[in-house]
Coordinates of N, CA, C and O in Angstrom, one line a residue:
X24 N 148.2 -117.4 207.4 CA 149.3 -117.6 208.2 C 150.5 -117.9 207.3 O 150.5 -118.9 206.6
X25 N 151.4 -117.0 207.2 CA 152.5 -117.2 206.3 C 153.6 -118.1 206.7 O 154.4 -118.6 205.9
X26 N 153.7 -118.4 208.0 CA 154.7 -119.3 208.5 C 154.6 -119.5 210.0 O 154.8 -118.6 210.8
X27 N 154.2 -120.7 210.5 CA 154.1 -121.0 211.9 C 154.2 -122.5 212.0 O 153.8 -123.3 211.1
X28 N 154.9 -123.0 213.0 CA 155.0 -124.4 213.1 C 156.0 -124.9 214.1 O 156.6 -124.1 214.8
X29 N 156.2 -126.2 214.1 CA 156.0 -127.1 213.0 C 154.5 -127.5 212.7 O 154.2 -127.9 211.6
X30 N 153.6 -127.2 213.6 CA 152.2 -127.4 213.3 C 151.5 -126.3 214.0 O 152.0 -125.7 214.9
X31 N 150.3 -126.0 213.5 CA 149.5 -124.9 214.1 C 148.0 -125.2 214.0 O 147.5 -125.8 213.0
X32 N 147.3 -125.0 215.1 CA 145.9 -125.1 215.2 C 145.4 -123.6 215.3 O 145.9 -122.8 216.1
X33 N 144.3 -123.3 214.5 CA 143.8 -121.9 214.5 C 142.4 -122.0 215.1 O 141.6 -122.8 214.7
X34 N 142.1 -121.0 215.9 CA 140.8 -120.9 216.6 C 140.3 -119.4 216.4 O 141.1 -118.5 216.6
X35 N 139.1 -119.3 216.1 CA 138.5 -117.9 216.0 C 137.2 -117.9 216.9 O 136.3 -118.8 216.8
X36 N 137.3 -117.0 217.9 CA 136.2 -116.9 218.9 C 135.8 -118.2 219.5 O 134.7 -118.6 219.7
X37 N 136.9 -119.0 219.8 CA 136.7 -120.3 220.5 C 136.4 -121.5 219.7 O 136.4 -122.6 220.1
X38 N 136.2 -121.3 218.4 CA 135.9 -122.4 217.5 C 137.2 -122.8 216.6 O 137.8 -121.9 216.1
X39 N 137.5 -124.1 216.5 CA 138.6 -124.5 215.7 C 138.3 -124.3 214.3 O 137.3 -124.8 213.8
X40 N 139.2 -123.6 213.5 CA 139.0 -123.4 212.1 C 139.9 -124.2 211.2 O 139.7 -124.3 210.0
X41 N 140.9 -124.8 211.8 CA 141.8 -125.7 211.0 C 143.1 -126.0 211.7 O 143.5 -125.5 212.7
X42 N 143.8 -126.9 211.0 CA 145.1 -127.4 211.5 C 146.0 -127.5 210.2 O 145.6 -127.8 209.1
X43 N 147.3 -127.1 210.4 CA 148.2 -127.2 209.3 C 149.6 -127.6 209.8 O 150.0 -127.3 211.0
X44 N 150.3 -128.3 209.0 CA 151.7 -128.7 209.2 C 152.5 -128.1 208.1 O 152.0 -127.7 207.1
X45 N 153.8 -128.2 208.2 CA 154.8 -127.6 207.3 C 155.0 -126.2 207.6 O 154.2 -125.3 207.0
X46 N 155.9 -125.8 208.4 CA 156.0 -124.5 209.0 C 156.5 -123.4 208.0 O 156.3 -122.2 208.2
X47 N 157.0 -123.8 206.8 CA 157.5 -122.9 205.9 C 156.6 -122.6 204.7 O 157.0 -121.8 203.8
X48 N 155.4 -123.1 204.7 CA 154.4 -122.8 203.6 C 153.2 -122.1 204.2 O 152.8 -122.4 205.4
X49 N 152.5 -121.3 203.5 CA 151.3 -120.6 204.0 C 150.2 -121.5 204.2 O 150.0 -122.5 203.5
X50 N 149.3 -121.1 205.1 CA 148.1 -121.9 205.4 C 146.9 -120.9 205.4 O 147.1 -119.7 205.8
X51 N 145.8 -121.3 204.8 CA 144.6 -120.4 204.7 C 143.4 -121.1 205.3 O 143.2 -122.3 205.1
X52 N 142.6 -120.4 206.1 CA 141.4 -120.9 206.7 C 140.3 -119.9 206.4 O 140.5 -118.7 206.5
X53 N 139.1 -120.4 206.1 CA 137.9 -119.5 205.9 C 137.3 -119.3 207.3 O 136.7 -120.2 207.8
X54 N 137.3 -118.1 207.8 CA 136.8 -117.7 209.1 C 135.6 -116.8 209.0 O 135.1 -116.4 210.0
X55 N 135.1 -116.6 207.8 CA 134.0 -115.7 207.6 C 132.7 -116.0 208.4 O 132.0 -115.1 208.9
X56 N 132.4 -117.2 208.6 CA 131.2 -117.6 209.3 C 131.3 -117.5 210.8 O 130.3 -117.5 211.6
X57 N 132.5 -117.3 211.3 CA 132.8 -117.3 212.8 C 133.0 -115.8 213.3 O 133.1 -115.7 214.5
X58 N 133.1 -114.9 212.5 CA 133.4 -113.5 212.9 C 132.2 -112.8 213.4 O 131.1 -113.0 212.8
X59 N 132.3 -112.0 214.4 CA 131.2 -111.1 214.8 C 131.2 -109.9 213.8 O 132.2 -109.2 213.6
X60 N 130.0 -109.7 213.3 CA 129.9 -108.6 212.2 C 129.9 -107.2 212.8 O 130.4 -106.3 212.3
X61 N 129.2 -107.1 214.0 CA 129.0 -105.7 214.5 C 129.8 -105.6 215.8 O 129.4 -105.9 216.9
X62 N 131.1 -105.2 215.7 CA 132.0 -105.1 216.8 C 131.7 -103.7 217.4 O 131.9 -102.7 216.7
X63 N 131.4 -103.6 218.7 CA 131.2 -102.3 219.3 C 132.5 -101.6 219.6 O 133.5 -102.2 219.7
X64 N 132.4 -100.3 219.7 CA 133.7 -99.5 220.0 C 134.2 -99.8 221.3 O 135.4 -99.7 221.6
X65 N 133.4 -100.3 222.3 CA 133.9 -100.6 223.6 C 134.4 -102.0 223.7 O 134.9 -102.5 224.7
X66 N 134.4 -102.8 222.6 CA 135.0 -104.1 222.5 C 134.1 -105.2 223.1 O 134.7 -106.3 223.4
X67 N 132.8 -105.0 223.2 CA 132.0 -106.1 223.8 C 131.8 -107.3 222.9 O 131.5 -108.4 223.4
X68 N 132.0 -107.1 221.6 CA 132.0 -108.2 220.7 C 133.3 -108.4 219.9 O 133.3 -108.4 218.7
X69 N 134.4 -108.4 220.6 CA 135.7 -108.4 220.0 C 136.0 -109.8 219.5 O 135.8 -110.8 220.1
X70 N 136.4 -109.9 218.2 CA 136.9 -111.1 217.6 C 138.2 -111.5 218.2 O 139.1 -110.7 218.3
X71 N 138.4 -112.8 218.4 CA 139.7 -113.3 219.0 C 140.2 -114.4 218.1 O 139.5 -115.3 217.8
X72 N 141.5 -114.2 217.7 CA 142.2 -115.2 216.9 C 143.3 -115.8 217.8 O 144.1 -115.1 218.4
X73 N 143.3 -117.2 218.0 CA 144.2 -117.9 218.8 C 144.9 -118.9 217.9 O 144.3 -119.7 217.2
X74 N 146.3 -118.9 217.9 CA 147.0 -119.9 217.2 C 147.8 -120.8 218.3 O 148.5 -120.2 219.1
X75 N 147.6 -122.1 218.2 CA 148.3 -123.0 219.1 C 149.4 -123.7 218.3 O 149.1 -124.4 217.3
X76 N 150.6 -123.5 218.7 CA 151.8 -124.0 218.0 C 152.5 -125.0 218.9 O 152.8 -124.7 220.1
X77 N 152.7 -126.2 218.4 CA 153.4 -127.2 219.2 C 154.9 -127.1 219.0 O 155.4 -126.6 218.0
X78 N 155.7 -127.6 219.9 CA 157.1 -127.6 219.8 C 157.6 -128.7 218.8 O 158.5 -128.4 218.0
X79 N 156.9 -129.8 218.8 CA 157.3 -130.9 217.8 C 156.0 -131.4 217.2 O 154.9 -131.4 217.8
X80 N 156.1 -131.9 216.0 CA 154.9 -132.5 215.3 C 155.4 -133.7 214.5 O 156.6 -134.1 214.5
X81 N 154.5 -134.3 213.8 CA 154.9 -135.5 213.0 C 156.0 -135.2 212.0 O 156.8 -136.1 211.7
X82 N 156.0 -134.0 211.4 CA 156.9 -133.7 210.4 C 158.2 -133.1 211.0 O 159.1 -132.6 210.2
X83 N 158.4 -133.0 212.3 CA 159.6 -132.4 212.8 C 160.9 -133.1 212.4 O 161.9 -132.4 212.1
X84 N 160.8 -134.4 212.3 CA 162.0 -135.1 211.9 C 162.4 -134.7 210.4 O 163.6 -134.5 210.1
X85 N 161.4 -134.6 209.6 CA 161.7 -134.3 208.2 C 162.2 -132.9 208.0 O 163.1 -132.6 207.3
X86 N 161.6 -131.9 208.8 CA 162.1 -130.6 208.7 C 163.5 -130.4 209.3 O 164.2 -129.5 209.0
X87 N 163.8 -131.3 210.3 CA 165.1 -131.3 210.9 C 166.2 -131.6 209.9 O 167.4 -131.2 210.1
X88 N 165.9 -132.3 208.9 CA 166.9 -132.8 207.9 C 167.6 -131.6 207.2 O 168.7 -131.7 206.9
X89 N 166.9 -130.5 207.0 CA 167.5 -129.4 206.4 C 167.7 -128.2 207.5 O 167.7 -127.1 207.1
X90 N 167.7 -128.6 208.7 CA 168.1 -127.8 209.8 C 167.2 -126.6 210.1 O 167.6 -125.5 210.4
X91 N 165.9 -126.8 210.1 CA 164.9 -125.8 210.6 C 164.7 -126.2 212.0 O 164.1 -127.1 212.4
X92 N 165.2 -125.3 212.9 CA 165.0 -125.5 214.3 C 164.1 -124.5 214.9 O 164.1 -124.1 216.1
X93 N 163.2 -124.0 214.1 CA 162.3 -122.9 214.5 C 160.9 -123.5 215.0 O 160.4 -124.3 214.3
X94 N 160.4 -123.0 216.1 CA 159.1 -123.3 216.5 C 158.4 -122.0 216.9 O 159.0 -121.2 217.5
X95 N 157.2 -121.9 216.5 CA 156.5 -120.7 216.8 C 155.9 -120.0 215.5 O 155.9 -120.6 214.5
X96 N 155.6 -118.7 215.7 CA 155.1 -117.9 214.6 C 156.2 -117.1 214.1 O 156.7 -116.2 214.8
X97 N 156.8 -117.4 212.9 CA 158.0 -116.8 212.4 C 157.8 -116.0 211.1 O 158.7 -115.6 210.5
X98 N 156.5 -115.9 210.6 CA 156.2 -115.1 209.5 C 154.9 -114.3 209.8 O 154.2 -114.6 210.8
X99 N 154.5 -113.4 208.9 CA 153.3 -112.6 209.2 C 152.0 -113.4 209.1 O 151.9 -114.4 208.5
X100 N 151.0 -112.8 209.7 CA 149.7 -113.3 209.7 C 148.7 -112.3 209.2 O 148.9 -111.1 209.5
X101 N 147.9 -112.6 208.2 CA 147.0 -111.7 207.6 C 145.5 -112.2 207.8 O 145.3 -113.3 207.8
X102 N 144.6 -111.2 208.0 CA 143.2 -111.5 207.9 C 142.7 -110.7 206.7 O 142.8 -109.4 206.7
X103 N 142.2 -111.3 205.7 CA 141.9 -110.7 204.4 C 140.4 -110.7 204.3 O 139.7 -111.7 204.4
X104 N 139.8 -109.5 204.0 CA 138.4 -109.4 203.8 C 138.1 -109.2 202.3 O 138.7 -108.2 201.7
X105 N 137.4 -110.1 201.7 CA 137.1 -110.0 200.2 C 135.6 -109.7 200.1 O 134.8 -110.4 200.7
X106 N 135.3 -108.7 199.3 CA 133.8 -108.5 199.0 C 133.1 -109.7 198.3 O 133.8 -110.5 197.7
X107 N 131.8 -109.7 198.5 CA 131.1 -110.9 197.9 C 131.2 -110.8 196.4 O 131.3 -111.9 195.7
X108 N 131.2 -109.7 195.7 CA 131.4 -109.6 194.3 C 132.9 -109.1 194.1 O 133.2 -108.0 194.5
X109 N 133.7 -109.9 193.5 CA 135.1 -109.6 193.3 C 135.7 -110.4 192.1 O 135.1 -111.4 191.7
X110 N 136.8 -110.0 191.6 CA 137.5 -110.7 190.6 C 138.5 -111.7 191.3 O 139.3 -111.3 192.1
X111 N 138.3 -112.9 191.0 CA 139.0 -114.0 191.8 C 140.3 -114.4 191.0 O 141.4 -114.5 191.6
X112 N 140.2 -114.6 189.7 CA 141.3 -115.1 189.0 C 141.2 -114.5 187.6 O 140.1 -114.5 187.0
X113 N 142.3 -114.1 187.0 CA 142.3 -113.5 185.7 C 143.6 -113.8 185.0 O 144.6 -114.0 185.7
X114 N 143.7 -113.7 183.7 CA 145.0 -113.8 183.0 C 144.9 -112.8 181.9 O 143.9 -112.4 181.4
X115 N 146.1 -112.5 181.4 CA 146.3 -111.6 180.3 C 147.1 -112.3 179.2 O 148.2 -112.9 179.5
X116 N 146.6 -112.3 178.0 CA 147.3 -113.0 176.9 C 147.6 -111.9 175.9 O 146.8 -111.4 175.1
X117 N 148.9 -111.4 175.9 CA 149.3 -110.3 175.0 C 150.2 -110.9 173.9 O 151.3 -111.2 174.1
X118 N 149.6 -111.0 172.8 CA 150.3 -111.5 171.6 C 150.5 -110.4 170.6 O 149.7 -109.5 170.5
X119 N 151.6 -110.5 169.8 CA 151.9 -109.5 168.8 C 150.9 -109.7 167.6 O 150.6 -110.9 167.3
X120 N 150.5 -108.7 167.0 CA 149.6 -108.8 165.8 C 150.4 -109.2 164.6 O 151.6 -109.2 164.5
X121 N 149.7 -109.5 163.6 CA 150.3 -110.0 162.3 C 151.0 -108.8 161.6 O 151.9 -109.1 160.8
X122 N 150.7 -107.6 161.9 CA 151.3 -106.5 161.2 C 152.7 -106.2 161.7 O 153.4 -105.4 161.1
X123 N 153.2 -106.8 162.8 CA 154.5 -106.6 163.2 C 155.5 -107.5 162.5 O 155.3 -108.7 162.5
X124 N 156.5 -106.9 162.0 CA 157.5 -107.7 161.2 C 158.7 -108.0 162.0 O 158.8 -107.8 163.2
X125 N 159.8 -108.5 161.3 CA 161.0 -108.9 162.0 C 161.7 -107.7 162.8 O 162.3 -108.0 163.8
X126 N 161.5 -106.5 162.4 CA 162.1 -105.4 163.1 C 161.5 -105.2 164.5 O 162.1 -104.5 165.3
X127 N 160.3 -105.7 164.7 CA 159.7 -105.6 166.0 C 159.7 -106.9 166.8 O 159.0 -107.0 167.8
X128 N 160.5 -107.8 166.3 CA 160.6 -109.1 167.0 C 161.3 -108.9 168.4 O 162.4 -108.4 168.5
X129 N 160.6 -109.3 169.4 CA 161.1 -109.2 170.8 C 161.6 -110.5 171.4 O 161.9 -110.6 172.6
X130 N 161.6 -111.5 170.6 CA 162.1 -112.8 171.1 C 163.6 -112.8 171.4 O 164.3 -112.1 170.7
X131 N 164.0 -113.6 172.4 CA 165.5 -113.6 172.7 C 166.2 -114.3 171.5 O 165.8 -115.2 170.9
X132 N 167.4 -113.8 171.3 CA 168.2 -114.3 170.2 C 169.3 -115.2 170.8 O 170.0 -115.1 171.7

């Protein structure tokens, strides 16, 4: 959920999966255990996502200080499927070799 609020409760197939406040920051919930794996083409095992958004929450006063008057779902919602074997986090460290001299220096001057 990329933006909903001031607070949001998320339900998948009738089960509560989480609660989040702060409408301008993303929220993530693991719903993998609650999804129906074999959805028929006629929709007899259709997965249902329900978001319950309140008009006011505990943080409404704080968000009101910088004039956010939005309630509801105001950014996109994604359901992401990640394979069991995947690359989760990586980094690249690209350093110049010793053979490069001052003529190849790319540092800001």
